[in-house]
mmCIF file of C-alpha atoms in Angstrom:
data_model
loop_
_atom_site.group_PDB
_atom_site.id
_atom_site.type_symbol
_atom_site.label_atom_id
_atom_site.label_comp_id
_atom_site.label_asym_id
_atom_site.label_seq_id
_atom_site.Cartn_x
_atom_site.Cartn_y
_atom_site.Cartn_z
ATOM 1 C CA MET A 1 -102.119 24.394 23.607
ATOM 2 C CA LEU A 2 -99.579 21.749 24.580
ATOM 3 C CA ARG A 3 -100.463 18.864 26.866
ATOM 4 C CA SER A 4 -98.504 18.327 30.072
ATOM 5 C CA PRO A 5 -96.452 15.192 30.804
ATOM 6 C CA SER A 6 -97.000 13.078 33.872
ATOM 7 C CA ARG A 7 -94.236 12.714 36.462
ATOM 8 C CA PHE A 8 -93.329 9.365 34.904
ATOM 9 C CA VAL A 9 -93.025 10.898 31.466
ATOM 10 C CA ARG A 10 -90.794 13.661 32.866
ATOM 11 C CA SER A 11 -88.550 10.963 34.363
ATOM 12 C CA TRP A 12 -88.559 9.156 31.029
ATOM 13 C CA LEU A 13 -87.810 12.304 29.058
ATOM 14 C CA THR A 14 -84.837 13.240 31.167
ATOM 15 C CA ALA A 15 -83.017 9.971 30.615
ATOM 16 C CA ALA A 16 -84.496 7.694 27.970
ATOM 17 C CA ALA A 17 -83.240 7.396 24.433
ATOM 18 C CA VAL A 18 -86.597 6.426 22.953
ATOM 19 C CA GLY A 19 -89.231 8.054 20.759
ATOM 20 C CA SER A 20 -90.184 11.722 21.098
ATOM 21 C CA LEU A 21 -92.991 12.308 23.586
ATOM 22 C CA LEU A 22 -92.089 15.781 24.874
ATOM 23 C CA VAL A 23 -94.996 18.038 25.645
ATOM 24 C CA GLY A 24 -95.615 21.282 27.511
ATOM 25 C CA CYS A 25 -95.619 21.245 31.301
ATOM 26 C CA GLY A 26 -98.030 23.292 33.376
ATOM 27 C CA SER A 27 -98.795 26.039 35.834
ATOM 28 C CA SER A 28 -100.841 25.989 39.022
ATOM 29 C CA SER A 29 -104.493 26.888 39.088
ATOM 30 C CA GLU A 30 -103.774 29.356 41.884
ATOM 31 C CA GLU A 31 -101.296 32.190 41.435
ATOM 32 C CA PRO A 32 -100.890 35.480 43.312
ATOM 33 C CA ALA A 33 -103.067 38.268 41.919
ATOM 34 C CA ASN A 34 -100.025 40.265 40.830
ATOM 35 C CA GLY A 35 -98.617 37.299 38.927
ATOM 36 C CA LYS A 36 -95.510 37.149 41.121
ATOM 37 C CA ALA A 37 -94.574 34.113 43.170
ATOM 38 C CA LYS A 38 -94.447 34.492 46.945
ATOM 39 C CA PRO A 39 -90.910 34.923 48.332
ATOM 40 C CA ALA A 40 -89.375 31.569 49.208
ATOM 41 C CA ALA A 41 -88.393 30.880 52.823
ATOM 42 C CA LYS A 42 -84.740 31.481 53.638
ATOM 43 C CA THR A 43 -82.541 28.413 53.452
ATOM 44 C CA GLU A 44 -81.381 27.048 56.784
ATOM 45 C CA VAL A 45 -77.616 26.545 56.773
ATOM 46 C CA THR A 46 -77.385 24.611 60.036
ATOM 47 C CA VAL A 47 -76.887 20.914 59.350
ATOM 48 C CA GLU A 48 -77.970 18.265 61.825
ATOM 49 C CA PRO A 49 -75.586 15.375 62.535
ATOM 50 C CA ILE A 50 -76.186 12.131 60.652
ATOM 51 C CA LYS A 51 -76.226 8.862 62.578
ATOM 52 C CA ALA A 52 -74.988 5.716 60.853
ATOM 53 C CA SER A 53 -77.601 2.996 60.588
ATOM 54 C CA THR A 54 -78.336 0.012 58.367
ATOM 55 C CA GLU A 55 -82.069 0.444 58.966
ATOM 56 C CA LEU A 56 -84.060 3.607 58.350
ATOM 57 C CA THR A 57 -87.201 5.137 56.894
ATOM 58 C CA ASP A 58 -86.102 7.398 54.055
ATOM 59 C CA THR A 59 -87.115 10.963 53.285
ATOM 60 C CA ASN A 60 -90.251 9.765 51.430
ATOM 61 C CA GLY A 61 -91.287 7.123 53.958
ATOM 62 C CA VAL A 62 -89.739 4.054 52.332
ATOM 63 C CA LYS A 63 -88.254 1.564 54.813
ATOM 64 C CA ILE A 64 -84.748 0.296 54.057
ATOM 65 C CA SER A 65 -83.051 -2.532 55.936
ATOM 66 C CA LEU A 66 -79.573 -3.871 55.151
ATOM 67 C CA LYS A 67 -77.526 -6.602 56.820
ATOM 68 C CA LYS A 68 -74.409 -4.438 56.725
ATOM 69 C CA GLU A 69 -73.070 -1.211 55.241
ATOM 70 C CA PRO A 70 -73.308 -1.624 51.447
ATOM 71 C CA GLU A 71 -70.022 -1.848 49.571
ATOM 72 C CA ARG A 72 -71.256 -2.709 46.083
ATOM 73 C CA ILE A 73 -73.912 -0.250 44.900
ATOM 74 C CA VAL A 74 -75.520 -0.213 41.450
ATOM 75 C CA CYS A 75 -77.060 3.076 40.282
ATOM 76 C CA LEU A 76 -80.003 3.042 37.885
ATOM 77 C CA PHE A 77 -80.402 6.820 37.740
ATOM 78 C CA ALA A 78 -78.131 9.817 38.071
ATOM 79 C CA LEU A 79 -79.155 11.021 41.550
ATOM 80 C CA CYS A 80 -77.544 7.859 42.892
ATOM 81 C CA ASP A 81 -74.274 8.673 41.083
ATOM 82 C CA ASP A 82 -74.428 12.241 42.380
ATOM 83 C CA ILE A 83 -74.941 11.157 45.990
ATOM 84 C CA LEU A 84 -72.232 8.503 45.904
ATOM 85 C CA THR A 85 -69.755 10.979 44.417
ATOM 86 C CA GLU A 86 -70.526 13.417 47.234
ATOM 87 C CA LEU A 87 -69.842 10.633 49.746
ATOM 88 C CA GLY A 88 -66.579 9.583 48.102
ATOM 89 C CA ILE A 89 -67.987 6.303 46.776
ATOM 90 C CA VAL A 90 -67.686 4.993 43.213
ATOM 91 C CA PRO A 91 -70.692 2.913 42.120
ATOM 92 C CA THR A 92 -70.047 -0.656 41.085
ATOM 93 C CA ALA A 93 -72.114 -0.047 37.935
ATOM 94 C CA THR A 94 -74.449 2.595 36.549
ATOM 95 C CA ASN A 95 -76.604 3.410 33.541
ATOM 96 C CA SER A 96 -75.980 7.176 33.748
ATOM 97 C CA THR A 97 -73.275 9.197 31.993
ATOM 98 C CA LEU A 98 -73.146 11.832 34.744
ATOM 99 C CA LEU A 99 -69.901 10.443 36.163
ATOM 100 C CA ALA A 100 -68.037 11.491 33.014
ATOM 101 C CA HIS A 101 -68.693 15.164 33.798
ATOM 102 C CA PRO A 102 -65.459 16.914 34.863
ATOM 103 C CA ASP A 103 -66.978 17.906 38.219
ATOM 104 C CA PHE A 104 -67.662 14.242 38.983
ATOM 105 C CA LEU A 105 -65.177 11.480 38.052
ATOM 106 C CA GLY A 106 -64.236 12.845 34.643
ATOM 107 C CA GLU A 107 -64.171 10.889 31.389
ATOM 108 C CA GLU A 108 -61.149 8.683 32.081
ATOM 109 C CA LYS A 109 -62.122 7.543 35.580
ATOM 110 C CA ALA A 110 -65.757 7.116 34.543
ATOM 111 C CA LYS A 111 -64.663 4.543 31.979
ATOM 112 C CA GLY A 112 -63.780 2.263 34.878
ATOM 113 C CA VAL A 113 -67.422 2.050 35.969
ATOM 114 C CA ASP A 114 -69.426 -0.633 34.167
ATOM 115 C CA ILE A 115 -72.583 0.430 32.313
ATOM 116 C CA ILE A 116 -75.786 -1.550 32.847
ATOM 117 C CA PRO A 117 -77.230 -2.468 29.425
ATOM 118 C CA GLY A 118 -80.889 -2.011 28.559
ATOM 119 C CA GLY A 119 -81.099 1.748 28.899
ATOM 120 C CA PHE A 120 -82.829 3.865 31.503
ATOM 121 C CA ILE A 121 -86.310 2.403 31.029
ATOM 122 C CA ALA A 122 -85.413 -1.284 31.010
ATOM 123 C CA PRO A 123 -82.041 -2.020 32.631
ATOM 124 C CA GLU A 124 -81.259 -5.721 32.391
ATOM 125 C CA VAL A 125 -81.840 -7.566 35.652
ATOM 126 C CA GLU A 126 -79.246 -10.237 34.890
ATOM 127 C CA ALA A 127 -76.642 -7.562 34.251
ATOM 128 C CA ILE A 128 -77.510 -5.825 37.516
ATOM 129 C CA LEU A 129 -77.222 -9.033 39.513
ATOM 130 C CA SER A 130 -73.979 -10.026 37.784
ATOM 131 C CA HIS A 131 -72.298 -7.291 39.832
ATOM 132 C CA LYS A 132 -73.439 -8.947 43.080
ATOM 133 C CA PRO A 133 -74.723 -5.648 44.505
ATOM 134 C CA ASP A 134 -75.468 -5.091 48.172
ATOM 135 C CA LEU A 135 -77.803 -2.276 47.140
ATOM 136 C CA VAL A 136 -79.504 -1.184 43.924
ATOM 137 C CA ILE A 137 -80.862 2.375 43.748
ATOM 138 C CA GLY A 138 -83.437 3.341 41.125
ATOM 139 C CA LEU A 139 -86.142 5.887 40.338
ATOM 140 C CA GLY A 140 -89.378 4.665 41.885
ATOM 141 C CA ASP A 141 -91.874 5.415 39.135
ATOM 142 C CA THR A 142 -89.549 3.970 36.477
ATOM 143 C CA HIS A 143 -87.644 1.125 38.125
ATOM 144 C CA GLY A 144 -90.119 0.019 40.767
ATOM 145 C CA LYS A 145 -91.207 -2.768 38.449
ATOM 146 C CA LEU A 146 -87.779 -4.359 38.890
ATOM 147 C CA ALA A 147 -88.255 -4.929 42.616
ATOM 148 C CA PRO A 148 -89.837 -8.418 42.333
ATOM 149 C CA ALA A 149 -87.032 -9.654 40.078
ATOM 150 C CA LEU A 150 -84.359 -8.379 42.486
ATOM 151 C CA LYS A 151 -86.049 -9.570 45.669
ATOM 152 C CA GLY A 152 -84.022 -12.128 47.563
ATOM 153 C CA ALA A 153 -80.848 -11.392 45.627
ATOM 154 C CA THR A 154 -80.227 -7.822 46.731
ATOM 155 C CA THR A 155 -81.928 -4.792 48.287
ATOM 156 C CA PHE A 156 -83.702 -2.412 45.926
ATOM 157 C CA TRP A 157 -84.191 1.195 47.028
ATOM 158 C CA ALA A 158 -86.741 3.227 45.087
ATOM 159 C CA MET A 159 -86.096 6.976 45.319
ATOM 160 C CA GLN A 160 -88.568 9.595 44.093
ATOM 161 C CA PRO A 161 -87.020 13.096 44.234
ATOM 162 C CA GLU A 162 -89.158 16.099 43.287
ATOM 163 C CA THR A 163 -87.491 19.015 45.098
ATOM 164 C CA TRP A 164 -84.027 19.932 46.309
ATOM 165 C CA GLN A 165 -85.140 19.126 49.851
ATOM 166 C CA ASP A 166 -85.881 15.550 48.712
ATOM 167 C CA SER A 167 -82.389 15.288 47.254
ATOM 168 C CA VAL A 168 -80.798 16.493 50.494
ATOM 169 C CA GLY A 169 -82.890 13.957 52.397
ATOM 170 C CA TYR A 170 -81.691 11.132 50.162
ATOM 171 C CA LEU A 171 -78.089 12.296 50.587
ATOM 172 C CA ARG A 172 -78.490 12.066 54.351
ATOM 173 C CA ASP A 173 -80.173 8.668 54.134
ATOM 174 C CA THR A 174 -77.430 7.241 51.936
ATOM 175 C CA ALA A 175 -74.742 8.690 54.206
ATOM 176 C CA ALA A 176 -76.370 6.919 57.153
ATOM 177 C CA LEU A 177 -76.602 3.574 55.343
ATOM 178 C CA THR A 178 -73.014 3.673 54.085
ATOM 179 C CA GLY A 179 -71.483 5.057 57.267
ATOM 180 C CA ARG A 180 -70.226 8.125 55.368
ATOM 181 C CA THR A 181 -71.826 10.467 57.876
ATOM 182 C CA ALA A 182 -69.098 13.113 57.967
ATOM 183 C CA GLN A 183 -69.015 13.279 54.172
ATOM 184 C CA GLY A 184 -72.797 13.604 54.089
ATOM 185 C CA VAL A 185 -72.829 16.488 56.551
ATOM 186 C CA LYS A 186 -70.021 18.230 54.652
ATOM 187 C CA ALA A 187 -71.808 17.925 51.298
ATOM 188 C CA GLU A 188 -75.131 19.116 52.705
ATOM 189 C CA ARG A 189 -73.515 22.062 54.462
ATOM 190 C CA ALA A 190 -71.655 23.137 51.323
ATOM 191 C CA PHE A 191 -74.831 23.023 49.238
ATOM 192 C CA ARG A 192 -76.958 24.864 51.782
ATOM 193 C CA ALA A 193 -74.300 27.548 52.139
ATOM 194 C CA LYS A 194 -74.184 28.038 48.366
ATOM 195 C CA LEU A 195 -77.971 28.265 48.111
ATOM 196 C CA ALA A 196 -78.224 30.631 51.068
ATOM 197 C CA GLU A 197 -75.580 32.881 49.534
ATOM 198 C CA ALA A 198 -77.349 32.906 46.164
ATOM 199 C CA GLU A 199 -80.692 33.851 47.680
ATOM 200 C CA LYS A 200 -79.209 36.894 49.449
ATOM 201 C CA THR A 201 -79.192 38.724 46.122
ATOM 202 C CA PRO A 202 -82.027 37.273 44.040
ATOM 203 C CA SER A 203 -82.337 38.449 40.468
ATOM 204 C CA GLY A 204 -85.313 40.565 39.496
ATOM 205 C CA LYS A 205 -85.314 38.868 36.106
ATOM 206 C CA THR A 206 -87.962 36.378 35.025
ATOM 207 C CA ALA A 207 -86.443 32.977 34.268
ATOM 208 C CA LEU A 208 -87.690 29.855 32.509
ATOM 209 C CA ILE A 209 -86.303 26.328 32.127
ATOM 210 C CA VAL A 210 -87.523 24.369 29.109
ATOM 211 C CA TYR A 211 -86.598 20.841 28.092
ATOM 212 C CA GLY A 212 -87.113 18.686 25.029
ATOM 213 C CA SER A 213 -85.796 17.433 21.735
ATOM 214 C CA ASP A 214 -88.027 19.347 19.332
ATOM 215 C CA GLU A 215 -90.613 22.133 19.179
ATOM 216 C CA ASN A 216 -92.916 20.222 21.562
ATOM 217 C CA PHE A 217 -90.911 21.333 24.586
ATOM 218 C CA GLY A 218 -91.841 21.130 28.263
ATOM 219 C CA VAL A 219 -91.600 23.681 31.079
ATOM 220 C CA ALA A 220 -89.844 22.602 34.268
ATOM 221 C CA THR A 221 -91.862 23.517 37.371
ATOM 222 C CA PRO A 222 -90.662 23.711 41.007
ATOM 223 C CA GLU A 223 -93.158 21.152 42.289
ATOM 224 C CA GLY A 224 -91.740 18.230 40.312
ATOM 225 C CA ASP A 225 -88.379 19.270 38.870
ATOM 226 C CA VAL A 226 -85.459 19.352 41.298
ATOM 227 C CA ALA A 227 -83.412 22.003 39.468
ATOM 228 C CA ALA A 228 -86.470 24.201 38.975
ATOM 229 C CA SER A 229 -87.245 23.972 42.701
ATOM 230 C CA LEU A 230 -84.211 26.210 43.320
ATOM 231 C CA PHE A 231 -85.371 29.035 41.070
ATOM 232 C CA PRO A 232 -88.022 30.725 43.247
ATOM 233 C CA LYS A 233 -85.139 31.511 45.609
ATOM 234 C CA ILE A 234 -82.926 33.192 43.030
ATOM 235 C CA ALA A 235 -85.238 34.738 40.408
ATOM 236 C CA ASP A 236 -88.815 35.480 39.416
ATOM 237 C CA TYR A 237 -90.009 32.013 38.399
ATOM 238 C CA PRO A 238 -93.788 32.157 37.828
ATOM 239 C CA TRP A 239 -94.207 28.601 36.563
ATOM 240 C CA LYS A 240 -96.343 26.294 38.703
ATOM 241 C CA SER A 241 -97.622 22.791 38.070
ATOM 242 C CA ARG A 242 -101.238 22.379 36.996
ATOM 243 C CA GLY A 243 -100.985 18.638 37.263
ATOM 244 C CA VAL A 244 -101.007 16.036 34.529
ATOM 245 C CA GLU A 245 -103.552 17.832 32.382
ATOM 246 C CA GLY A 246 -102.141 21.323 32.861
ATOM 247 C CA SER A 247 -100.324 23.055 30.041
ATOM 248 C CA TYR A 248 -98.632 26.223 28.862
ATOM 249 C CA SER A 249 -99.136 27.757 25.476
ATOM 250 C CA LEU A 250 -96.431 29.862 23.889
ATOM 251 C CA GLU A 251 -98.834 32.787 24.195
ATOM 252 C CA GLU A 252 -98.819 32.334 27.985
ATOM 253 C CA ILE A 253 -95.038 32.178 28.015
ATOM 254 C CA LEU A 254 -94.853 35.354 25.950
ATOM 255 C CA ALA A 255 -97.141 37.112 28.427
ATOM 256 C CA LYS A 256 -94.640 36.479 31.243
ATOM 257 C CA ASP A 257 -91.880 38.493 29.510
ATOM 258 C CA VAL A 258 -89.157 35.927 30.151
ATOM 259 C CA ASP A 259 -85.754 37.611 30.504
ATOM 260 C CA VAL A 260 -83.500 34.544 30.748
ATOM 261 C CA LEU A 261 -84.077 31.115 29.222
ATOM 262 C CA PHE A 262 -82.332 27.890 30.211
ATOM 263 C CA VAL A 263 -82.662 25.080 27.684
ATOM 264 C CA GLU A 264 -82.128 21.365 28.352
ATOM 265 C CA THR A 265 -81.724 19.503 25.080
ATOM 266 C CA LEU A 266 -82.644 15.844 25.536
ATOM 267 C CA SER A 267 -81.394 13.268 23.044
ATOM 268 C CA PHE A 268 -83.651 10.613 21.561
ATOM 269 C CA GLY A 269 -82.189 7.960 19.308
ATOM 270 C CA ASP A 270 -80.492 9.602 16.345
ATOM 271 C CA ALA A 271 -81.921 13.054 17.095
ATOM 272 C CA GLU A 272 -79.292 15.752 16.785
ATOM 273 C CA GLY A 273 -79.063 19.483 17.304
ATOM 274 C CA LYS A 274 -79.840 21.872 20.116
ATOM 275 C CA LEU A 275 -83.436 22.476 21.166
ATOM 276 C CA SER A 276 -82.921 26.247 21.130
ATOM 277 C CA GLU A 277 -81.816 26.067 17.494
ATOM 278 C CA LYS A 278 -84.804 23.949 16.488
ATOM 279 C CA LEU A 279 -87.175 26.460 18.036
ATOM 280 C CA THR A 280 -85.819 29.408 16.074
ATOM 281 C CA GLY A 281 -88.234 28.655 13.224
ATOM 282 C CA ASN A 282 -91.224 29.335 15.452
ATOM 283 C CA PRO A 283 -92.217 33.020 15.147
ATOM 284 C CA LEU A 284 -93.732 33.075 18.657
ATOM 285 C CA TRP A 285 -90.520 31.754 20.165
ATOM 286 C CA GLY A 286 -88.614 34.572 18.526
ATOM 287 C CA LYS A 287 -90.775 37.156 20.269
ATOM 288 C CA ILE A 288 -89.775 36.064 23.779
ATOM 289 C CA PRO A 289 -87.565 38.834 25.260
ATOM 290 C CA ALA A 290 -84.825 36.373 26.249
ATOM 291 C CA VAL A 291 -84.660 35.102 22.675
ATOM 292 C CA LYS A 292 -84.700 38.586 21.159
ATOM 293 C CA ASN A 293 -81.941 39.714 23.526
ATOM 294 C CA GLY A 294 -79.745 36.652 23.083
ATOM 295 C CA ASP A 295 -80.145 35.520 26.693
ATOM 296 C CA VAL A 296 -80.811 31.846 25.945
ATOM 297 C CA HIS A 297 -78.499 29.370 27.672
ATOM 298 C CA GLU A 298 -78.136 25.773 26.513
ATOM 299 C CA VAL A 299 -77.232 23.808 29.648
ATOM 300 C CA ASN A 300 -75.879 20.305 30.283
ATOM 301 C CA SER A 301 -78.991 18.137 30.614
ATOM 302 C CA GLU A 302 -77.021 15.388 32.402
ATOM 303 C CA VAL A 303 -76.523 17.857 35.256
ATOM 304 C CA TRP A 304 -79.627 20.057 35.041
ATOM 305 C CA ALA A 305 -82.281 17.467 34.187
ATOM 306 C CA LYS A 306 -80.867 14.203 35.489
ATOM 307 C CA GLY A 307 -78.305 14.841 38.232
ATOM 308 C CA ARG A 308 -80.725 16.151 40.890
ATOM 309 C CA GLY A 309 -78.225 15.762 43.756
ATOM 310 C CA THR A 310 -76.332 18.377 45.739
ATOM 311 C CA ARG A 311 -73.279 18.326 43.479
ATOM 312 C CA SER A 312 -75.376 18.793 40.328
ATOM 313 C CA LEU A 313 -77.502 21.435 42.000
ATOM 314 C CA GLY A 314 -74.389 23.327 43.037
ATOM 315 C CA ILE A 315 -73.403 23.492 39.367
ATOM 316 C CA VAL A 316 -76.939 24.617 38.458
ATOM 317 C CA LEU A 317 -76.733 27.416 41.016
ATOM 318 C CA ASP A 318 -73.352 28.591 39.734
ATOM 319 C CA GLU A 319 -74.495 28.664 36.115
ATOM 320 C CA ALA A 320 -77.939 30.096 36.820
ATOM 321 C CA THR A 321 -76.786 32.927 39.069
ATOM 322 C CA ALA A 322 -74.112 33.914 36.576
ATOM 323 C CA ALA A 323 -76.686 34.085 33.765
ATOM 324 C CA LEU A 324 -79.203 35.976 35.902
ATOM 325 C CA ARG A 325 -76.886 38.814 36.910
#
């Protein structure tokens, strides 16, 4: 049986180009007796106005205070790039490649955004500060350690998204801080409308999102993976977190009769090849209905695993609903 990664490891796996540590993610200790997840609540499409403010308590209770609306923003993870794109802002620098996606800035325009050296795990503080940022946005459980080094020179904002509702909250918070309130409301409304439309006709098929670089793959669960948090609304998604020590065996996955598989291949160093191709040598993998029926979909991990914002999640919804028809 495969061991489950912690939330920090999941954050690491979705962005770091370091050694292979992928392991199986888990299911909850409590599931309905019939094995089916309870129907998710309908998505509210009404969007509350956003009020501009340079001081607020964010969606996870973190207090942010700025002297003025930030103009120079450095992104240390892709949710920041996603949010800024939705608000019509180009980051001063980033260490994500999400902006190169055609539904963001595209390759040519993305080349104009400086890349922070040091990688996702250890972005260089001197390089960050060289851009004279008004605001630096990072992933809390990965970049929180940078806060002391940045203190006094800039404001560091640690985000910790786990569900799509968290991502919407951070969009609203950033819109308030930057004064892009109309853009924030528009982006939230568009996403909510898309999700509400998708959940009107949920698929009866059982879906599964797996991620990794080799046969030691992980299962994305709705409690800690933003893209996976959408799936209970659009399909049968019986995968729940068991916590750090929880795990799924391939036998358990087989027992769920998965109809549609979504695969996020994560790159580590010189590792090459698609995860779905690497798993073909495993006889248990080949018995999964989705694999036998050719319903395995390799997806863009920059969007599915790392993006986490409303623009990325809109792409996830489009691709997932098309595959689940």
